[in-house]
CSV table of C-alpha atoms in Angstrom, one decimal:
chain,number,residue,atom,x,y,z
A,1,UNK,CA,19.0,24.3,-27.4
A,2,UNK,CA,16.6,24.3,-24.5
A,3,UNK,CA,17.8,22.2,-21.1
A,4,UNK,CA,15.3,20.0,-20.2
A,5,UNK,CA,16.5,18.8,-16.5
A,6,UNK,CA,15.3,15.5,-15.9
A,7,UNK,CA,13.2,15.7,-12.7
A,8,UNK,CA,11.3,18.3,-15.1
A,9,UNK,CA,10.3,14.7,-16.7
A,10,UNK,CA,9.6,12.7,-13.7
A,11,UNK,CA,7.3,15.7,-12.6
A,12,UNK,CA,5.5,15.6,-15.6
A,13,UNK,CA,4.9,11.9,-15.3
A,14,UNK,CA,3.8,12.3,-12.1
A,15,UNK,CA,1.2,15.1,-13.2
A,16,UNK,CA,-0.1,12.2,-15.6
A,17,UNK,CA,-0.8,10.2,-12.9
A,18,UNK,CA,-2.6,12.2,-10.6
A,19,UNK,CA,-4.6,13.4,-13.9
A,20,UNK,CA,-5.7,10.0,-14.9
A,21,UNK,CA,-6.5,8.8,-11.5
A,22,UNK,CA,-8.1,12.0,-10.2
A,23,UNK,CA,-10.4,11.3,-13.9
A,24,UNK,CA,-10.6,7.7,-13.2
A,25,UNK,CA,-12.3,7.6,-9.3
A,26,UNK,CA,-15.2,9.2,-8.2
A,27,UNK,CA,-14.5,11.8,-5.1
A,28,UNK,CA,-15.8,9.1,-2.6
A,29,UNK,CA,-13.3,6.4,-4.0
A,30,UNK,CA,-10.4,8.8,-3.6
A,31,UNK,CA,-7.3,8.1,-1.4
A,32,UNK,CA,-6.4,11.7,-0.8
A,33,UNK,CA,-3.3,10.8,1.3
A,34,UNK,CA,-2.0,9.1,-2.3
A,35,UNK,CA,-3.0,12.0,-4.1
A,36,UNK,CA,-1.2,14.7,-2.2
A,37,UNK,CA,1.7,12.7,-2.0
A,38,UNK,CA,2.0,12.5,-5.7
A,39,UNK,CA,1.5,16.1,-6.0
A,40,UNK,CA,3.9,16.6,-3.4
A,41,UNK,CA,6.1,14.7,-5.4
A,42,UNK,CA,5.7,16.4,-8.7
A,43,UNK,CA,6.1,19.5,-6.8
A,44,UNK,CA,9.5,18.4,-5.6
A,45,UNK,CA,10.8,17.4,-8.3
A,46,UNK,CA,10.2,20.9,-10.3
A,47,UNK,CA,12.2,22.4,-7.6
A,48,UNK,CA,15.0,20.1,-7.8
A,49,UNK,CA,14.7,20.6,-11.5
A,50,UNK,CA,15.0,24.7,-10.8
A,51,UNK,CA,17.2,24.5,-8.3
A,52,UNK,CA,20.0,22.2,-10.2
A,53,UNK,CA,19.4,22.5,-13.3
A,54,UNK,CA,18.9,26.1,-13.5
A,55,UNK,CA,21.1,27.1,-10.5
A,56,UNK,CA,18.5,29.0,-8.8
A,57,UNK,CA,20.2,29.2,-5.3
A,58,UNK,CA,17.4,30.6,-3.4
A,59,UNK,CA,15.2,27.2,-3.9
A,60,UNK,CA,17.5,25.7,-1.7
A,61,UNK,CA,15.3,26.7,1.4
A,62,UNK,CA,12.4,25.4,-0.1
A,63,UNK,CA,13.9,21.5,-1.4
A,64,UNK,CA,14.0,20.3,2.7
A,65,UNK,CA,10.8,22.2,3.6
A,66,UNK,CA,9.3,20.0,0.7
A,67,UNK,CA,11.1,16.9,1.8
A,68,UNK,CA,10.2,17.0,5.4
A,69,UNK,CA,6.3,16.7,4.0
A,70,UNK,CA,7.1,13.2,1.8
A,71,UNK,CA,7.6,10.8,5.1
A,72,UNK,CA,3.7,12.0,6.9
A,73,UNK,CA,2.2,11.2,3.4
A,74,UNK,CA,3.8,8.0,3.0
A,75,UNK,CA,2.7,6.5,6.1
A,76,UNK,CA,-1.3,8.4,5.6
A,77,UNK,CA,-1.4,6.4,2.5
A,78,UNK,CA,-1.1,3.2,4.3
A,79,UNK,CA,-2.6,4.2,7.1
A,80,UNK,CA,-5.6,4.7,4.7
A,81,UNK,CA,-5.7,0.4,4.5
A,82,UNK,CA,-6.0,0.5,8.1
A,83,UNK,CA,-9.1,1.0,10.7
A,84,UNK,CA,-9.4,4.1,12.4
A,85,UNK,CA,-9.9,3.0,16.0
A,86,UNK,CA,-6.9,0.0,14.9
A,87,UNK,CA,-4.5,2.2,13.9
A,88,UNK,CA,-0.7,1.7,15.8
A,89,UNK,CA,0.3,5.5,15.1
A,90,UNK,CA,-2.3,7.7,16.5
A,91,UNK,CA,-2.5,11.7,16.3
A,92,UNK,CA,-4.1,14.4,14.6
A,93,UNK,CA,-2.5,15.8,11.2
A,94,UNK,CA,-0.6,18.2,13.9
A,95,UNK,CA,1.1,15.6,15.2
A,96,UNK,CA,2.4,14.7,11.6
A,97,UNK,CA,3.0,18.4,10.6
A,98,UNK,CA,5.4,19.0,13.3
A,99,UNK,CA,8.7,17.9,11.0
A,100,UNK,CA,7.7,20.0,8.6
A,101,UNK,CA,7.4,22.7,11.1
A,102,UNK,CA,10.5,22.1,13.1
A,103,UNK,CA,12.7,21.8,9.5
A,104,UNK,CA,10.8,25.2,8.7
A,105,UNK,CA,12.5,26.7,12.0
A,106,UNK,CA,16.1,24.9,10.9
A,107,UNK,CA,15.8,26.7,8.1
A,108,UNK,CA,15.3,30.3,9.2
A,109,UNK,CA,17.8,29.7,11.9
A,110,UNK,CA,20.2,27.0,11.7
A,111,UNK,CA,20.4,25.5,8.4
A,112,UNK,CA,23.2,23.7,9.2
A,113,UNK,CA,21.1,20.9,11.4
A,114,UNK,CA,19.0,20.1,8.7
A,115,UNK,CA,20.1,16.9,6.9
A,116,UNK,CA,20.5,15.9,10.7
A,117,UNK,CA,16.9,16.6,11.2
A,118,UNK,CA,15.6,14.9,7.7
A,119,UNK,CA,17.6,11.7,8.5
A,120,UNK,CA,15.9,11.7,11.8
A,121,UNK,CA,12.3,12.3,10.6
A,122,UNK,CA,13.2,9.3,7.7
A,123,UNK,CA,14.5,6.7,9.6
A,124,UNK,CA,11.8,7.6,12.0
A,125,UNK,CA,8.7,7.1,9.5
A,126,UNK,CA,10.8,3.9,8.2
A,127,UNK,CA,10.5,2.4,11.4
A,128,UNK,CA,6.9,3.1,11.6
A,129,UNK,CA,6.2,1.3,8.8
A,130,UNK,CA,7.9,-1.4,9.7
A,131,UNK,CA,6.0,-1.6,12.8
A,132,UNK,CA,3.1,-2.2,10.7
A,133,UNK,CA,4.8,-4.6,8.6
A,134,UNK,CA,5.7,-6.5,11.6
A,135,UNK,CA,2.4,-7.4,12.3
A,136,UNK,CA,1.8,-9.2,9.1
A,137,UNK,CA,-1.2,-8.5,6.4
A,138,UNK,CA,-3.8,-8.5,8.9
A,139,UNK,CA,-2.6,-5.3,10.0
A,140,UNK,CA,-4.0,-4.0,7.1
A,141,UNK,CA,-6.9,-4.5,8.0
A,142,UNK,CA,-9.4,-2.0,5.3
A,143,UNK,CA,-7.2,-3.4,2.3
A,144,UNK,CA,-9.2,-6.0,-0.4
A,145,UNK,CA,-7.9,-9.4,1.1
A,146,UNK,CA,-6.8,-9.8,-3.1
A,147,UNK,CA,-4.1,-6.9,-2.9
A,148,UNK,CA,-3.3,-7.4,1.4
A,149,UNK,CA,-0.6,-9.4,0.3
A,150,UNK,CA,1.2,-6.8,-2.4
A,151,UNK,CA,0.2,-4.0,-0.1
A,152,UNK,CA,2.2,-5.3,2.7
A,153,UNK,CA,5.5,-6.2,0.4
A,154,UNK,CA,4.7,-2.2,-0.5
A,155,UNK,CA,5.4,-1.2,2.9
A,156,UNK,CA,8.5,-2.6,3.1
A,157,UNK,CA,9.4,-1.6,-0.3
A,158,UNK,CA,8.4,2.1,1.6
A,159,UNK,CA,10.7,1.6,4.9
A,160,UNK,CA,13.5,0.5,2.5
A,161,UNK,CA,12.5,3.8,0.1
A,162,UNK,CA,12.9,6.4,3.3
A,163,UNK,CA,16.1,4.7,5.0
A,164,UNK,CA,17.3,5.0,1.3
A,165,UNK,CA,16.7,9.1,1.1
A,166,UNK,CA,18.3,9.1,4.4
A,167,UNK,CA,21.2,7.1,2.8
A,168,UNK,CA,21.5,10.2,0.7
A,169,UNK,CA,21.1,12.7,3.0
A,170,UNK,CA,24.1,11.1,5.4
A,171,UNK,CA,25.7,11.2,1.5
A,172,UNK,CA,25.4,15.0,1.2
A,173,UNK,CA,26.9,15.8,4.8
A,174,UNK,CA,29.9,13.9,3.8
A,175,UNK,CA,29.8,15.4,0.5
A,176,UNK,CA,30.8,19.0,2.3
A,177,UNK,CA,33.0,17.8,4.6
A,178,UNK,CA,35.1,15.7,2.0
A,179,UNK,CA,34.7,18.3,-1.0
A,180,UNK,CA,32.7,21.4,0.1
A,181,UNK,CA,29.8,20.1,-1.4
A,182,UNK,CA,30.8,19.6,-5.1
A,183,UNK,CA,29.0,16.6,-5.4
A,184,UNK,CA,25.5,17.8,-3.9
A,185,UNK,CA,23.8,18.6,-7.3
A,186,UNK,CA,24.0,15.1,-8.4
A,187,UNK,CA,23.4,13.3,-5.0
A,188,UNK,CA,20.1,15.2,-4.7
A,189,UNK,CA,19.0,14.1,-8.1
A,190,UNK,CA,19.6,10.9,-7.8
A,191,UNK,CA,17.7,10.6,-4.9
A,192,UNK,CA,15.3,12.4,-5.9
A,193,UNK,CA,14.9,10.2,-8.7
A,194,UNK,CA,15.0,7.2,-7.0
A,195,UNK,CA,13.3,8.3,-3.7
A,196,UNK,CA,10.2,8.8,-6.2
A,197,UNK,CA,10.2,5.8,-8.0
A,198,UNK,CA,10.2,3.5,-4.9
A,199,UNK,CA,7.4,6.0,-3.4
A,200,UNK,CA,5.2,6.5,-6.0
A,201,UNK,CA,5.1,2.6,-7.0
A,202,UNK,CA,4.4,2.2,-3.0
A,203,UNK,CA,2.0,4.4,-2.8
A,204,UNK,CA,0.1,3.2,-6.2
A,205,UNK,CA,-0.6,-0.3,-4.8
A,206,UNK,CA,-1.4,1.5,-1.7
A,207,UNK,CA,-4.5,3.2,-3.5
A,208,UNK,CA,-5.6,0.1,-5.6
A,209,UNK,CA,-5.5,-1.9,-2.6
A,210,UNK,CA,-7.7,0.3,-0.7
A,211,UNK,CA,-11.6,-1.4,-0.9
A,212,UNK,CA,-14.2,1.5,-2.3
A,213,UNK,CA,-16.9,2.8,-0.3
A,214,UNK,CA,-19.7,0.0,0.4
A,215,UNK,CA,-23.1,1.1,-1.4
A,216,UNK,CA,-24.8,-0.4,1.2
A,217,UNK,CA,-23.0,-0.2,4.5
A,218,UNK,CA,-22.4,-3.6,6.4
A,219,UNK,CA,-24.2,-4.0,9.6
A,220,UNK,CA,-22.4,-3.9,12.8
A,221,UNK,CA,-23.7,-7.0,15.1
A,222,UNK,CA,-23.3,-6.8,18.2
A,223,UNK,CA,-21.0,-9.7,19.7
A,224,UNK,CA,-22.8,-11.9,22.7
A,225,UNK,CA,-20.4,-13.4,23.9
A,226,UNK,CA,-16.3,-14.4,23.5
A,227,UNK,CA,-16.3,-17.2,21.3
A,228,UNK,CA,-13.3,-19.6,21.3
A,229,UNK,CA,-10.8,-20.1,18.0
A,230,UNK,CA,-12.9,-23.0,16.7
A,231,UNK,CA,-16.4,-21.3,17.3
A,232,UNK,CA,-15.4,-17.9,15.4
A,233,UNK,CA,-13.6,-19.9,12.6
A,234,UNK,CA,-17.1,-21.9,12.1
A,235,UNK,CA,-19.1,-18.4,12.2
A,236,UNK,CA,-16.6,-17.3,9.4
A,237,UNK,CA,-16.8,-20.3,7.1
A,238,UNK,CA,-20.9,-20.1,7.4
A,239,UNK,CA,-20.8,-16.6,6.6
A,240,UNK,CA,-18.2,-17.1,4.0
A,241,UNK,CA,-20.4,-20.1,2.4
A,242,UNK,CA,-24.1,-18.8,3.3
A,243,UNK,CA,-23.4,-15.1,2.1
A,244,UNK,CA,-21.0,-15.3,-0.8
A,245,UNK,CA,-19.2,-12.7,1.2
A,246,UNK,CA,-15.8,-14.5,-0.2
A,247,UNK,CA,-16.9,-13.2,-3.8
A,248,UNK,CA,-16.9,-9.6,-2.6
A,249,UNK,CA,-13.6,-8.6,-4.3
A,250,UNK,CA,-14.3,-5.5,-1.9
A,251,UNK,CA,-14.1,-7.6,1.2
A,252,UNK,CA,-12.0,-6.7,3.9
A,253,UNK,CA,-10.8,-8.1,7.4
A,254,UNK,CA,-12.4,-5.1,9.2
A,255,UNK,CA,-15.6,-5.6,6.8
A,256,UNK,CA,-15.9,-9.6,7.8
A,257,UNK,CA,-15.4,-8.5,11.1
A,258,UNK,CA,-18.0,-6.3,11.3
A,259,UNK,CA,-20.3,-8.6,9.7
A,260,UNK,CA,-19.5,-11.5,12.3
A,261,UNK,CA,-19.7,-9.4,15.0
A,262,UNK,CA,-16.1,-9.9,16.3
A,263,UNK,CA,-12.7,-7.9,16.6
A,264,UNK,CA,-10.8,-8.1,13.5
A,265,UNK,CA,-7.7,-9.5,15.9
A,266,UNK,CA,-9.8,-12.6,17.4
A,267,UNK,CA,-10.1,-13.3,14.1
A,268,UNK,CA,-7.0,-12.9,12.6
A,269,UNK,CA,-6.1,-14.6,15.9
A,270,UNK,CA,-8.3,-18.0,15.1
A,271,UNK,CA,-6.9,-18.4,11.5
A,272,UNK,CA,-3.7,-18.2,12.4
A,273,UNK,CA,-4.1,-20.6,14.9
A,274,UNK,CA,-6.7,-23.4,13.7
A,275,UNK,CA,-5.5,-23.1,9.7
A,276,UNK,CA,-2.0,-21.6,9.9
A,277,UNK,CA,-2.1,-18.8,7.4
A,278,UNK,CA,-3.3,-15.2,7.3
A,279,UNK,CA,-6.6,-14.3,6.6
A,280,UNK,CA,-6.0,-13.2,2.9
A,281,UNK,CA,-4.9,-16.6,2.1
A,282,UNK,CA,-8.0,-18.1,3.8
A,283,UNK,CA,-10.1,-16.1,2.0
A,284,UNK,CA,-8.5,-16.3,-1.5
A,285,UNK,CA,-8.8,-20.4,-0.2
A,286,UNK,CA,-12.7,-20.2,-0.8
A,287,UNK,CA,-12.3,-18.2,-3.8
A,288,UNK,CA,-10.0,-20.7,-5.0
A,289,UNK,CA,-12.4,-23.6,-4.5
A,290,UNK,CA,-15.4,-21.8,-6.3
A,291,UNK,CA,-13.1,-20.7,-9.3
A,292,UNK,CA,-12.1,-24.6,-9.5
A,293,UNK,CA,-15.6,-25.5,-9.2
A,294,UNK,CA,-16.6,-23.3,-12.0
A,295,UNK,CA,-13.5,-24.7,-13.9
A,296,UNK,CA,-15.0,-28.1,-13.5
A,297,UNK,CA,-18.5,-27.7,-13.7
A,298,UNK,CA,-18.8,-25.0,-17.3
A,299,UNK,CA,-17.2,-24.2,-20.0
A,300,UNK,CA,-16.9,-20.9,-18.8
A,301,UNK,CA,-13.8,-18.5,-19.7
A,302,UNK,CA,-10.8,-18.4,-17.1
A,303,UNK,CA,-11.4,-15.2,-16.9
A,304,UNK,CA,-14.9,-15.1,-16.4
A,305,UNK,CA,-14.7,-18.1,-13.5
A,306,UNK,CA,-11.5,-15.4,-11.8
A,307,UNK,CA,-14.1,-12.5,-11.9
A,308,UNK,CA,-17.0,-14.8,-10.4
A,309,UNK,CA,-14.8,-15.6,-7.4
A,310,UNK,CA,-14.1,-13.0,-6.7
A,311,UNK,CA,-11.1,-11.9,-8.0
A,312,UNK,CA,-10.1,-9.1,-9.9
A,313,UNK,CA,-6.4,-9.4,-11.1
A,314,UNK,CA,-5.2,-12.1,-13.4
A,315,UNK,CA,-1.5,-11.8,-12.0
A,316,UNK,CA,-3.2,-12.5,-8.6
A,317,UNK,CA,-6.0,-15.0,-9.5
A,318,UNK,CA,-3.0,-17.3,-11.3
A,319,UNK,CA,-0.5,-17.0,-8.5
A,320,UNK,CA,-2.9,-17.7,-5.8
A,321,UNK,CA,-4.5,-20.3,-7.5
A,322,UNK,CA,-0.5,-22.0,-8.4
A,323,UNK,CA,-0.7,-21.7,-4.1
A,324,UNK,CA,-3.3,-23.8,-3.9
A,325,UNK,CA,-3.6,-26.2,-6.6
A,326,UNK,CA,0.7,-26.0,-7.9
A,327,UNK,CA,-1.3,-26.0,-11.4
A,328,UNK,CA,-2.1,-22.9,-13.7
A,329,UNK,CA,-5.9,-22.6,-14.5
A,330,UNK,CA,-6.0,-23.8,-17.3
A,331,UNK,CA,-3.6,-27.2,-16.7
A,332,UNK,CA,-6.4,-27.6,-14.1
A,333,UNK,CA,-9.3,-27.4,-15.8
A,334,UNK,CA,-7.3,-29.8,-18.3
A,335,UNK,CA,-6.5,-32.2,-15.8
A,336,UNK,CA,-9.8,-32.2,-13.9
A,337,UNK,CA,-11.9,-32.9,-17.3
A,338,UNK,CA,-8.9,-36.2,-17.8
A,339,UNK,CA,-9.6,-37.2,-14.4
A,340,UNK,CA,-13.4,-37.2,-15.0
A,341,UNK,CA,-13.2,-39.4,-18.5
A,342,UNK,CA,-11.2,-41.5,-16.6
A,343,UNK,CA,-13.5,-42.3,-14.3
């Protein structure tokens, strides 16, 4: 009977994936960062699957090499849902390369520094990302305002994914000085298996929360002058109203900003202040109203009033519109025609 080692599967799945979305986006709509850490991933896992499940000892060098690569991608696939010239983390893809590198050198010459240096490099990215997360949704400032809010629960699903593979590799150093190793086989594949399940779910809603490529690129204005929170907040509800731009399921904060003239921060700044949520929320606010207007006002479909606001997921039109109103659509639309016989 043929063994079939199990990350052979996950690598297979993974394949799937970067098939289907490779066949589903058009070159300009792709987040490369997500789709070489997928394949990084696949790759990873058929050496794991070699290495353990076929005991071929001389992939060992190869399984940190590969692992040192998994942290840089993770945080370039966020870093994808954030302005260039914003971004917290900046350097070339040298600067990112360099743990790859410096495990490379472990390896040739002292191996035994290595989980050392992948705990390090982990934690190190996990901390990253949680810099970003510390900033709130805003930060994210090129993801659709519809998936801000699942793509910043992502990064923290992402920190909590890399502290966990350095979990392991603390595991496997114990593993050799408790029992000389005996236990390493199934440590690495369960972290392998994990450490790719909390990735590649990060790194999904990463890519779907990413807004494609304007067909027609939104004019920069030039700002004349530094308004005050009230004053920017006015400039956003006329262009919010006047516009449409709330139906844009593509909108961004760093799109709105660059349509009103003004740094995404003074207005993430003047929400914050003046209506006391993030930007997302005031945005999905006005989609909200227009969805309830068109609840009210046609017999339209609830799904056909979700897409005309501008949303583009039922799980997020429904829970975002419990947010506002505490009803489902549908209860709404019920209690809103009641309310008008009534009267």
């Amino acid at each position: 009977m043929i063994f079939l080692p199990l990350p052979f599967v996950v690598a297979l799945l993974l394949l799937i994936l970067l098939v289907f979305t490779l066949r589903g986006d058009e070159p300009a709509k792709r987040n490369w960062a997500f789709l070489s850490l997928v394949a990084l991933c696949a790759l990873q896992s058929v050496v794991v699957g070699l290495r353990w499940g076929y005991d071929l000892a001389p992939l060992r060098f190869a399984l940190p090499v590969l692992a040192s690569g998994v942290p840089p991608l993770v945080l370039a696939s966020f870093h994808s849902l954030i302005r260039s010239d914003e971004r917290s983390i900046v350097g070339g893809a040298w600067l990112h390369a360099t743990p790859t590198i410096g495990v490379l050198i472990l390896v040739l010459m002292t191996p035994r520094y290595i989980d050392f240096a992948l705990i390090v490099e982990y934690v190190g990215y996990a901390l990253a990302l949680l810099n970003l997360v510390r900033t709130g949704t805003d930060a994210l400032d090129e993801a659709r305002f519809e998936g801000a809010v699942a793509a910043h629960r992502a990064l923290v699903i992402a920190a909590f994914s890399l502290c966990l593979s350095a979990l392991f590799d603390l595991a496997i150093i114990l593993d050799f000085e408790w029992t000389k190793g005996a236990n390493v086989g199934l440590i690495v594949s369960n972290a392998n298996m994990l450490g790719l399940l909390f990735i590649g779910v990060t790194a999904m809603v990463a890519d779907r929360a990413r807004a494609f490529p304007a067909a027609n690129a939104i004019v920069k204005e030039e700002p004349v002058s530094v308004p005050q929170d009230r004053e920017i907040l006015d400039r956003i509800d006329h262009l919010l109203v006047s516009q449409k731009l709330a139906r844009d399921e593509n909108l961004t904060l760093s799109r709105l900003a660059r349509r009103a003239g003004l740094p995404a921060r003074q207005i993430s700044t003047a929400v914050n202040r003046l209506a006391g949520k993030n930007v997302s929320q005031y945005i999905n606010d006005f989609r909200i109203a227009e969805a309830c207007r068109l609840l009210r006002e046609t017999d339209m479909p609830v799904t056909s009033a979700m897409l005309e606001a501008g949303f583009q997921t039922k799980s997020n039109f429904n829970r975002e519109f419990r947010r506002v109103t505490a009803l489902s659509p549908a209860a709404w639309r019920e209690q809103s025609r009641v309310e008008t016989m009534a009267g």
